[in-house]
Short mmCIF file of C-alpha atoms in Angstrom, two decimals:
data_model
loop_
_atom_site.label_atom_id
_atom_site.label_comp_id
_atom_site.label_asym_id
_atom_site.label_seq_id
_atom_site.Cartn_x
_atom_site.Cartn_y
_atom_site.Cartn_z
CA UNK O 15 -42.34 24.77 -4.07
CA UNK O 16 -43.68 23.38 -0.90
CA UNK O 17 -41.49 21.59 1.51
CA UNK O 18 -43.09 18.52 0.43
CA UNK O 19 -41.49 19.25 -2.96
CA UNK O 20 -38.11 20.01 -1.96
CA UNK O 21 -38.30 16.68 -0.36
CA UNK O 22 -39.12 14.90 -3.52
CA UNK O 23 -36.42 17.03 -5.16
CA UNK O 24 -33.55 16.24 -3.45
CA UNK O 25 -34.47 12.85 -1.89
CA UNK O 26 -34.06 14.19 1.54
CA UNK O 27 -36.81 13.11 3.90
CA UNK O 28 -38.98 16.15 4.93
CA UNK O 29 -38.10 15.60 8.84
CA UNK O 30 -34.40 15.95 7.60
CA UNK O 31 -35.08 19.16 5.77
CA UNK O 32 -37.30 20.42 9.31
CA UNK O 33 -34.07 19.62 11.72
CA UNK O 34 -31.42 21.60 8.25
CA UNK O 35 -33.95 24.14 8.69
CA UNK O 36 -33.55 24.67 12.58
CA UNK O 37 -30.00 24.34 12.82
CA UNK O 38 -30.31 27.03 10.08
CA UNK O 39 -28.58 25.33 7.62
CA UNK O 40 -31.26 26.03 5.07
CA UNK O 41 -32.84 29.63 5.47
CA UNK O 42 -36.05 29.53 5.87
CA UNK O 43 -38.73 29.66 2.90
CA UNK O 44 -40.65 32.73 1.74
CA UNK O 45 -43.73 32.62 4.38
CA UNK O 46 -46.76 32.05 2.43
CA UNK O 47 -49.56 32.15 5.47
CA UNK O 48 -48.99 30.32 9.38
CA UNK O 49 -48.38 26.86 7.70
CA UNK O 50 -46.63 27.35 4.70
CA UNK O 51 -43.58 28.41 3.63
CA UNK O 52 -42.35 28.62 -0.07
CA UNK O 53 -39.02 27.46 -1.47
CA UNK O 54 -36.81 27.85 -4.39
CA UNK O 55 -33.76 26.31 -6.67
CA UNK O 56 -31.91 28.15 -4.12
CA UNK O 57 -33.18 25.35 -1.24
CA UNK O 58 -32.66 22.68 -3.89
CA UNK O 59 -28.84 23.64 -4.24
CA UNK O 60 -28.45 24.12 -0.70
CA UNK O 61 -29.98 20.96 0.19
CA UNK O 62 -27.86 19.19 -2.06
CA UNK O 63 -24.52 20.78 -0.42
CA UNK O 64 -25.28 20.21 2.29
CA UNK O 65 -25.78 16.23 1.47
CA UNK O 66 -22.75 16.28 -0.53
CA UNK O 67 -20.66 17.84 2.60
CA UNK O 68 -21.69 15.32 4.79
CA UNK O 69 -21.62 12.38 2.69
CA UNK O 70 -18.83 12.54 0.76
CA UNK O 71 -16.73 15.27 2.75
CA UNK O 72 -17.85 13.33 6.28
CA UNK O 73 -18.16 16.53 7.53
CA UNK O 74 -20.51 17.15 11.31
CA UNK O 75 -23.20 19.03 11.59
CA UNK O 76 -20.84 21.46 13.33
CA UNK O 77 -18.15 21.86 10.29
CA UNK O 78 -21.37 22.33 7.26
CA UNK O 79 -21.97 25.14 9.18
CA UNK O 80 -18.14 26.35 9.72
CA UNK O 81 -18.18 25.83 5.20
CA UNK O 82 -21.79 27.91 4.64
CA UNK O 83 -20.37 30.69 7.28
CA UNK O 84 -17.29 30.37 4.85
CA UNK O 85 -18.94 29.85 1.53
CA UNK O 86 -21.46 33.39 2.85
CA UNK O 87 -18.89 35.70 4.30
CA UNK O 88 -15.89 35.02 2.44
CA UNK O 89 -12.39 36.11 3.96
CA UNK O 90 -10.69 38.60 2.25
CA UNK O 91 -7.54 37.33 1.12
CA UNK O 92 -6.44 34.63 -0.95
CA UNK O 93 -4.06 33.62 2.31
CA UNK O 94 -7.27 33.70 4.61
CA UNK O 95 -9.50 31.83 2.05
CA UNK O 96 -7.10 28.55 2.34
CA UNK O 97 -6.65 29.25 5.70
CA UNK O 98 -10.64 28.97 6.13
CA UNK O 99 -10.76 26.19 3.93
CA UNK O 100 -8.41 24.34 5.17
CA UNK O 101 -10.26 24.67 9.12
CA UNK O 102 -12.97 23.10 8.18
CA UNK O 103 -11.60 19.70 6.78
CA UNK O 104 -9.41 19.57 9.94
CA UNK O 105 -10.09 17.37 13.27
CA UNK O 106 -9.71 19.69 16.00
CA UNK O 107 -9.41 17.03 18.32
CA UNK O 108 -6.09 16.22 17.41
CA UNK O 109 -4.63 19.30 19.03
CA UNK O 110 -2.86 17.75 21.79
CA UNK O 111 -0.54 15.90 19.33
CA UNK O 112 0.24 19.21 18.26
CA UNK O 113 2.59 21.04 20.19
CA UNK O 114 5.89 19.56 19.38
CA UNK O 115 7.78 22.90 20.15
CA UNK O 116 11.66 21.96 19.29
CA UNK O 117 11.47 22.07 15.47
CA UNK O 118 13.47 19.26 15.30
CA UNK O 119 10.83 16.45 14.54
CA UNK O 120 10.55 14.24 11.56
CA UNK O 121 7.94 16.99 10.22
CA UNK O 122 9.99 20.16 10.39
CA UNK O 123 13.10 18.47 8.66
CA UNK O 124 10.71 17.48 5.67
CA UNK O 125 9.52 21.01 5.70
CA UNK O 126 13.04 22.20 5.47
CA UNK O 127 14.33 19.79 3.01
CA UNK O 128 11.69 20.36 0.77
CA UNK O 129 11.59 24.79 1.22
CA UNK O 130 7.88 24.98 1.61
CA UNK O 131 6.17 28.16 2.58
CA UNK O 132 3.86 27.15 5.24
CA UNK O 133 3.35 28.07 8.61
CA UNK O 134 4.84 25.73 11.27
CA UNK O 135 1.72 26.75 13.77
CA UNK O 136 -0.52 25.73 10.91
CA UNK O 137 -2.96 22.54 12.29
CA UNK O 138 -2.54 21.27 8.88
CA UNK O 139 1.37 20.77 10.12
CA UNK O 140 0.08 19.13 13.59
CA UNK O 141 -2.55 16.81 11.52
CA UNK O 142 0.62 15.47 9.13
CA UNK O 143 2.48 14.97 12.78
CA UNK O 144 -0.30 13.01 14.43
CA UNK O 145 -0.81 11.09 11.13
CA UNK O 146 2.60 10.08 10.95
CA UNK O 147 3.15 8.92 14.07
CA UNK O 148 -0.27 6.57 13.41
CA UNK O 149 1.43 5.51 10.26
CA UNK O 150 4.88 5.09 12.64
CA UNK O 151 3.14 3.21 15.24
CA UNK O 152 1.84 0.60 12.61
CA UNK O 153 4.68 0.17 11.15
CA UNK O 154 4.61 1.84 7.90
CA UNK O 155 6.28 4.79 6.60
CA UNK O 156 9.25 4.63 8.60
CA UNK O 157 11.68 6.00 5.42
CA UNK O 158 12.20 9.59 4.98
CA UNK O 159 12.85 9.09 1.40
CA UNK O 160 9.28 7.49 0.79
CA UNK O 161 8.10 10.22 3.11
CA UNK O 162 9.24 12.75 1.03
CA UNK O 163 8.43 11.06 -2.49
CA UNK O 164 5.24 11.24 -1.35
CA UNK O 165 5.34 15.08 -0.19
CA UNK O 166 6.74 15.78 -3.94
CA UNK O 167 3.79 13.88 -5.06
CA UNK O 168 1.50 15.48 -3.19
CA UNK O 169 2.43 19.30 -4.50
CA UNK O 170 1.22 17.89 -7.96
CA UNK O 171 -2.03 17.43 -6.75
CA UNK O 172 -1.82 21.07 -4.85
CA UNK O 173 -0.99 22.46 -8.16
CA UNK O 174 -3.84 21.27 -9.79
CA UNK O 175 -5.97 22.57 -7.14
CA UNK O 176 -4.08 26.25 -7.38
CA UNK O 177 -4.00 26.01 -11.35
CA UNK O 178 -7.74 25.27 -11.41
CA UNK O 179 -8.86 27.90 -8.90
CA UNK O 180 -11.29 29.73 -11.32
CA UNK O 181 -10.97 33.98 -11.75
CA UNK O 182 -13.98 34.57 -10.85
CA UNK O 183 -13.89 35.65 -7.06
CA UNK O 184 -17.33 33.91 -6.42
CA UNK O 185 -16.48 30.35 -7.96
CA UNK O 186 -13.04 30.75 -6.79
CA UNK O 187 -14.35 30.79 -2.78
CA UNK O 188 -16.72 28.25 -3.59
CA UNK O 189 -13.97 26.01 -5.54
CA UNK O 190 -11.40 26.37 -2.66
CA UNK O 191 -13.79 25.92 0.14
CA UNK O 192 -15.87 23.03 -1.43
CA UNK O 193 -12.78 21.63 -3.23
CA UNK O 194 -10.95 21.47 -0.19
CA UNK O 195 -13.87 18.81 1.12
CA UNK O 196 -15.00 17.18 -1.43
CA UNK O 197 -12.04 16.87 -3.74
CA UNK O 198 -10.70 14.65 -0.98
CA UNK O 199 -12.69 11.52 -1.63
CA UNK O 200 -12.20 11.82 -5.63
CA UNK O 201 -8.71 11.86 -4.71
CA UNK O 202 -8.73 8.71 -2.49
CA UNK O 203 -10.67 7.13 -5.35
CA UNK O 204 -8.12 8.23 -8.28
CA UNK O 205 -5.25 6.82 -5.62
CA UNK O 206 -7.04 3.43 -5.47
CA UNK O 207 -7.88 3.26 -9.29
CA UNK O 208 -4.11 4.02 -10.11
CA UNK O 209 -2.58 1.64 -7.79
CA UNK O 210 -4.46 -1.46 -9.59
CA UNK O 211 -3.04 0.61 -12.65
CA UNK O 212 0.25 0.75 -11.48
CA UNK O 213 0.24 -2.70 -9.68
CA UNK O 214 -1.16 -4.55 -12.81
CA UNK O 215 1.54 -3.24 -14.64
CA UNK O 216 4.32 -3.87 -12.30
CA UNK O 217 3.12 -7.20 -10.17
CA UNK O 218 0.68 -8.76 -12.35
CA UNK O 219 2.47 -12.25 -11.82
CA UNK O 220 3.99 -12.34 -8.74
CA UNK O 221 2.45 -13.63 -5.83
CA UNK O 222 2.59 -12.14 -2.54
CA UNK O 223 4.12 -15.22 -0.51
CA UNK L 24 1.75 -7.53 31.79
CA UNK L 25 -1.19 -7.52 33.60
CA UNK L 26 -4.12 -5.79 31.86
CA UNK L 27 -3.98 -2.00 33.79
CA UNK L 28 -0.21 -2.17 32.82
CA UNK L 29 -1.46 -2.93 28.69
CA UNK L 30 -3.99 0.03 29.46
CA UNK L 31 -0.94 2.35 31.10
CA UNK L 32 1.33 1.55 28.28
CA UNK L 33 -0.99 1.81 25.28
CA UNK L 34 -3.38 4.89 26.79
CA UNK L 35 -6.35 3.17 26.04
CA UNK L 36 -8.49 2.70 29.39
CA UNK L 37 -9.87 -0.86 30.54
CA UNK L 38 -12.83 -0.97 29.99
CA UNK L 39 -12.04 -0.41 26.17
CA UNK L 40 -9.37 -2.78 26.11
CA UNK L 41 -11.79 -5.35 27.49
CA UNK L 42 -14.05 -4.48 24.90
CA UNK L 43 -11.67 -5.31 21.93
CA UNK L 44 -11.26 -8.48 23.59
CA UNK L 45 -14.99 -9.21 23.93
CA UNK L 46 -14.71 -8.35 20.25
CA UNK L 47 -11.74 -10.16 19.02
CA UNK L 48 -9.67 -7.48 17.45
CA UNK L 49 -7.01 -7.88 20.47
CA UNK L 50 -6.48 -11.56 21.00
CA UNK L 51 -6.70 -13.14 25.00
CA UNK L 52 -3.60 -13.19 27.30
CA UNK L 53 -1.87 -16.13 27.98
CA UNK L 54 -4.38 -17.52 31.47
CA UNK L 55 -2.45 -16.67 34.60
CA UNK L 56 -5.41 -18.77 37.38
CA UNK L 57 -8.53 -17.92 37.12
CA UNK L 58 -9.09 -13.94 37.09
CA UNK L 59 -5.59 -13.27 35.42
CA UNK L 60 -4.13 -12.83 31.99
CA UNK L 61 -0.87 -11.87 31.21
CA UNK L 62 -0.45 -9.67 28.11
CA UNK L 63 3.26 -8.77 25.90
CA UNK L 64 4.46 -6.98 23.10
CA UNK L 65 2.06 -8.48 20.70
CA UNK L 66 -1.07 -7.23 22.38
CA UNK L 67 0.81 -3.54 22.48
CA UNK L 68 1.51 -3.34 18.59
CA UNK L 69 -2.10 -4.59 18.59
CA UNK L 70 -3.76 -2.37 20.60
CA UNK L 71 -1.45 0.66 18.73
CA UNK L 72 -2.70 -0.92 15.49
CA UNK L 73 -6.55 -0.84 16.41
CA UNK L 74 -6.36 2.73 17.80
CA UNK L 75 -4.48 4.12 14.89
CA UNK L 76 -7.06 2.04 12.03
CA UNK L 77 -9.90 4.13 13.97
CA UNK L 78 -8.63 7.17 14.69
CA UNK L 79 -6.28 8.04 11.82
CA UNK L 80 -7.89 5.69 9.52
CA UNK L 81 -11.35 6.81 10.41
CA UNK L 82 -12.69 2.91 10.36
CA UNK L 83 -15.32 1.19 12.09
CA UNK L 84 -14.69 -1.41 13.96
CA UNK L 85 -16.13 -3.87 11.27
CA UNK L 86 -13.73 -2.68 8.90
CA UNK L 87 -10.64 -2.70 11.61
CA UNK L 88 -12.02 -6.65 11.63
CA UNK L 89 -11.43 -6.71 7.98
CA UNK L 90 -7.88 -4.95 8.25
CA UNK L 91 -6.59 -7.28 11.14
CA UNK L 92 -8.43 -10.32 9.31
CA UNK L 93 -6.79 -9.75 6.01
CA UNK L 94 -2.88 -9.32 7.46
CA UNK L 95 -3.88 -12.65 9.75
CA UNK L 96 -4.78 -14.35 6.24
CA UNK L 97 -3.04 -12.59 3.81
CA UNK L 98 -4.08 -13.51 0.00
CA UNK L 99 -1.72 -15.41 -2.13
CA UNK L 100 -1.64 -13.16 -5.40
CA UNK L 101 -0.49 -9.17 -5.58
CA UNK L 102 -3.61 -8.23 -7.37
CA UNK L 103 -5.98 -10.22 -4.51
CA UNK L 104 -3.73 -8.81 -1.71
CA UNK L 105 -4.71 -4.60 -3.29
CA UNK L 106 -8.33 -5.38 -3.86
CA UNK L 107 -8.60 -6.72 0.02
CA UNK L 108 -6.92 -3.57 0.77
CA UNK L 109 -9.06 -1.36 -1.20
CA UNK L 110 -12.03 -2.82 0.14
CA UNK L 111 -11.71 -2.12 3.49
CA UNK L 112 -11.70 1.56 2.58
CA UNK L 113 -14.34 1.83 0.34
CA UNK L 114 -17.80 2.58 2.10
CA UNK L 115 -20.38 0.01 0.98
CA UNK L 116 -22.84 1.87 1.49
CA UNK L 117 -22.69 3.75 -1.95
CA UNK L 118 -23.30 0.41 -4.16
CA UNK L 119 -26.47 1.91 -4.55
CA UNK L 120 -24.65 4.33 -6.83
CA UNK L 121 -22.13 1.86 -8.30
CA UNK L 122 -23.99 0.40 -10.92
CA UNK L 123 -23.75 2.48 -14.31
CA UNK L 124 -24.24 0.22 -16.91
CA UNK L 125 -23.72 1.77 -20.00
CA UNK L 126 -19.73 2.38 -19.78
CA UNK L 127 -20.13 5.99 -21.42
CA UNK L 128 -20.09 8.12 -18.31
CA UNK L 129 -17.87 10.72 -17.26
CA UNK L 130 -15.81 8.31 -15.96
CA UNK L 131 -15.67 5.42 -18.25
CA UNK L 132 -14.24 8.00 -20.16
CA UNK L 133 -11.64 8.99 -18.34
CA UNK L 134 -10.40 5.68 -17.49
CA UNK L 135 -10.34 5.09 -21.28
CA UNK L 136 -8.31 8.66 -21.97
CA UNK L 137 -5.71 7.81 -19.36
CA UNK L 138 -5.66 3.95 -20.71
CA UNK L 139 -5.39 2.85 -16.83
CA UNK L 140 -5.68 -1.10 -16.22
CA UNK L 141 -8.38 -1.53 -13.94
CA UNK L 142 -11.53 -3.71 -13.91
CA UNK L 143 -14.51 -1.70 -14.69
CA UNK L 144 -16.90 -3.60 -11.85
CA UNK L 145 -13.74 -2.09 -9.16
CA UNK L 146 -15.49 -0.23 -6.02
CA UNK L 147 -13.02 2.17 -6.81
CA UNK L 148 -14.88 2.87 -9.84
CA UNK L 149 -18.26 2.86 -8.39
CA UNK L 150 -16.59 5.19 -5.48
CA UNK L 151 -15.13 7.65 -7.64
CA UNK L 152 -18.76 7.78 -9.81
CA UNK L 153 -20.12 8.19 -6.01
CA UNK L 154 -17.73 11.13 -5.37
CA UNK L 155 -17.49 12.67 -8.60
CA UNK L 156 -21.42 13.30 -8.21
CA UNK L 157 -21.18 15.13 -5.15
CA UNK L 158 -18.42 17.31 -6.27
CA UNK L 159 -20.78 17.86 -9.36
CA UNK L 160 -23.58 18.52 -7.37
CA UNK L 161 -21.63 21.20 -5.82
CA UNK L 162 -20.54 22.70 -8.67
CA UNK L 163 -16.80 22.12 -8.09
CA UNK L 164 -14.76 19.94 -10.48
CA UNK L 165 -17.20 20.33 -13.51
CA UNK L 166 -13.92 20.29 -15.97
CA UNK L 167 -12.79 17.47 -17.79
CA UNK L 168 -9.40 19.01 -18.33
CA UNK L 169 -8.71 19.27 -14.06
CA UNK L 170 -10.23 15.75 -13.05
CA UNK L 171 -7.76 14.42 -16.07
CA UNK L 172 -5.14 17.03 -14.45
CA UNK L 173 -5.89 15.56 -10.87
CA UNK L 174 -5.95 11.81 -12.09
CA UNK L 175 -2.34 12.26 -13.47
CA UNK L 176 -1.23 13.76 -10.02
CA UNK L 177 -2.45 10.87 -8.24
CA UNK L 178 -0.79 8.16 -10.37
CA UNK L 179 2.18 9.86 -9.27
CA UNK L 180 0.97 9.29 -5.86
CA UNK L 181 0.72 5.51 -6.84
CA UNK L 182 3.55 5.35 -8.42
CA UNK L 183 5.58 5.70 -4.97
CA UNK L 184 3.06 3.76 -3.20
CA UNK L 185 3.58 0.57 -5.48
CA UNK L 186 7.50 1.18 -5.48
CA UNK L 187 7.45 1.31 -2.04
CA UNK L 188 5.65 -2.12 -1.41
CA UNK L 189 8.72 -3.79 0.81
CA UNK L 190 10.71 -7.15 -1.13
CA UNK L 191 10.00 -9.11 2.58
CA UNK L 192 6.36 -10.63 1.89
CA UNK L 193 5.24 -9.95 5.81
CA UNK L 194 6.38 -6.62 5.20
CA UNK L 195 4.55 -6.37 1.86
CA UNK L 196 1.37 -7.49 3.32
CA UNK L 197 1.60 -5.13 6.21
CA UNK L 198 2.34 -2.74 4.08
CA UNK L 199 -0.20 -2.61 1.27
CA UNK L 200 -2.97 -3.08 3.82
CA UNK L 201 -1.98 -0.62 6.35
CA UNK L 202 -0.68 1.88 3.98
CA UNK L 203 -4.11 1.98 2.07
CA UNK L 204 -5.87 2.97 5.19
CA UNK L 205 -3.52 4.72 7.10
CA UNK L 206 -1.37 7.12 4.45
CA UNK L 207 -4.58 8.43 3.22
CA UNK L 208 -4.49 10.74 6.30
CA UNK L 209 -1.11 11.33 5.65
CA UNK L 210 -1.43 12.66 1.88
CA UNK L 211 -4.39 14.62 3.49
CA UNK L 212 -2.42 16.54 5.33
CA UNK L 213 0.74 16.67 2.18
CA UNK L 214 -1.91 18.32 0.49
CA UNK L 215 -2.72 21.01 2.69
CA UNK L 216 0.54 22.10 2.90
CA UNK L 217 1.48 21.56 -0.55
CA UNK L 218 -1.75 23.65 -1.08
CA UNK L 219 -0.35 26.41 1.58
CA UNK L 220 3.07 26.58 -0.26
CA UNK L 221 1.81 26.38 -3.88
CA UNK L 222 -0.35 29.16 -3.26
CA UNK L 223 1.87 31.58 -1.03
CA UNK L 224 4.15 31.32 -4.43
CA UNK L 225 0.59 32.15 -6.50
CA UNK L 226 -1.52 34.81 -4.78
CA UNK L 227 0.29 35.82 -1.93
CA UNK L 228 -0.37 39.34 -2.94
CA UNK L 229 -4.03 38.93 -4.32
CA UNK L 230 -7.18 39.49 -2.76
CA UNK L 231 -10.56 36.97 -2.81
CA UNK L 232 -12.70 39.59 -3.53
#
């Protein structure tokens, strides 16, 4: 199909699928003469991903093309894989929060109490540790108890993710790498759903003042 | 305090802090003559508040409006006071998506499986549709079995969010709204490390490909 197709494909305006194409996050079409270049379902899929990254996972520019490096050169172990995975859903920026060096924070006590595995250089350790102490300095989540309810919580949903990593190796990069993004906002959306659950059940006639 | 003292103490610069002002979401210091205003605690927790809704929370400054707006005029019932919370989260710029009108989609269903109380015209609905269809598109999370799977985990995530709502109504209100937004970054980060443990127990020893 011509580019003009693609377009109508995927609803993606053509000058959108020009700028994908030179940040190469869409390889270029089959070159049918100077002007034209042909694409495939390939494109179409591609497109989509990358639409699906940014809208849903709020991924940049930079960090669709940290998950397609991923998704096309997949790391060799299962360890690396997360590792990768995990990268490209987290800010960067919010390294200088991360160095707490004593091991004697709020973090590293949860990590103990609970016996996880994880390593305590990970940036998935410094992004809880910057989150918290957003949460802290708004006033919320000041009980370790609640703290760690939630952390229990939390390793349900990471065993669903484990459970349903699929056998075969190419899904199984895909499903960690994309399901690392965009499971995200069908989790924030199952969170809100059960609260009015839970909430109807629980407060359905008491008022709030 | 005079305002470079509120800038010192918070880390945000002047010129931003003068912005929030222009904008309302930091109310004005008591007048001190002419080119003077004297800030206190309030303005601190305020600015704290603001920075931590937009850069842990992720929100614009019309929804940080919203936030501040909604603990300033708190709704009377339970059920009002969750769907002002939830709204302020949910982007609404995928109604376009929302409206499904025939109640037998993927989701309808599910909702109906898991016998959850929640009003079918939600945003939360509409937003999980929204992110469901990405996932899909990506060809992650294609099994009704795992979305079921990951809906169960995340009611247990509700479950400690709607015990945890404080018995003090201030608190409450603070609470609900603040802990929508800002644990969501939080349980972002639980999950990564819940995903880090849960697999170095799994597939420590196996390889991706």
């Amino acid at each position: 199909m011509r580019i003009s197709e693609l377009s109508a494909t995927t609803g993606v305006s053509v000058a959108t699928l020009k700028y994908y194409l030179r940040e190469r996050l869409l390889p270029a079409g089959a070159s049918r003469g100077a002007t034209r270049a042909e694409y495939d379902d390939t494109h179409v899929a591609r497109v989509r991903l990358v639409r699906a990254l940014i809208d849903s996972g709020g991924l940049s520019i930079a960090r669709v093309h940290q998950v397609i490096d991923a998704l096309d050169h997949p790391p060799d172990t299962w360890h690396d894989l997360l590792g990768t995975a995990q990268s490209t859903v987290i800010s960067t920026d919010r390294d200088a929060v991360a160095t707490e060096p004593d091991g004697d924070d709020r973090v590293s006590r949860l990590l103990d109490r609970l016996g996880w595995q994880v390593a305590p250089c990970s940036p998935a350790v410094a992004e809880l540790r910057a989150a918290l102490a957003d949460a802290e300095a708004a006033g919320v989540l000041d009980s370790d108890r609640v703290l760690e309810s939630y952390a229990r919580a939390s390793r349900r949903v990471a065993d669903v993710d484990v459970r349903s990593v699929p056998d075969d190796p190419e899904s199984a990069v895909r499903f960690v790498i994309l399901g690392t993004v965009l499971l995200q906002p069908v989790l924030r959306a199952l969170r809100l759903l059960a609260q009015q659950d839970a909430s109807a059940r629980r407060f359905a006639d008491r008022r709030s003042r």
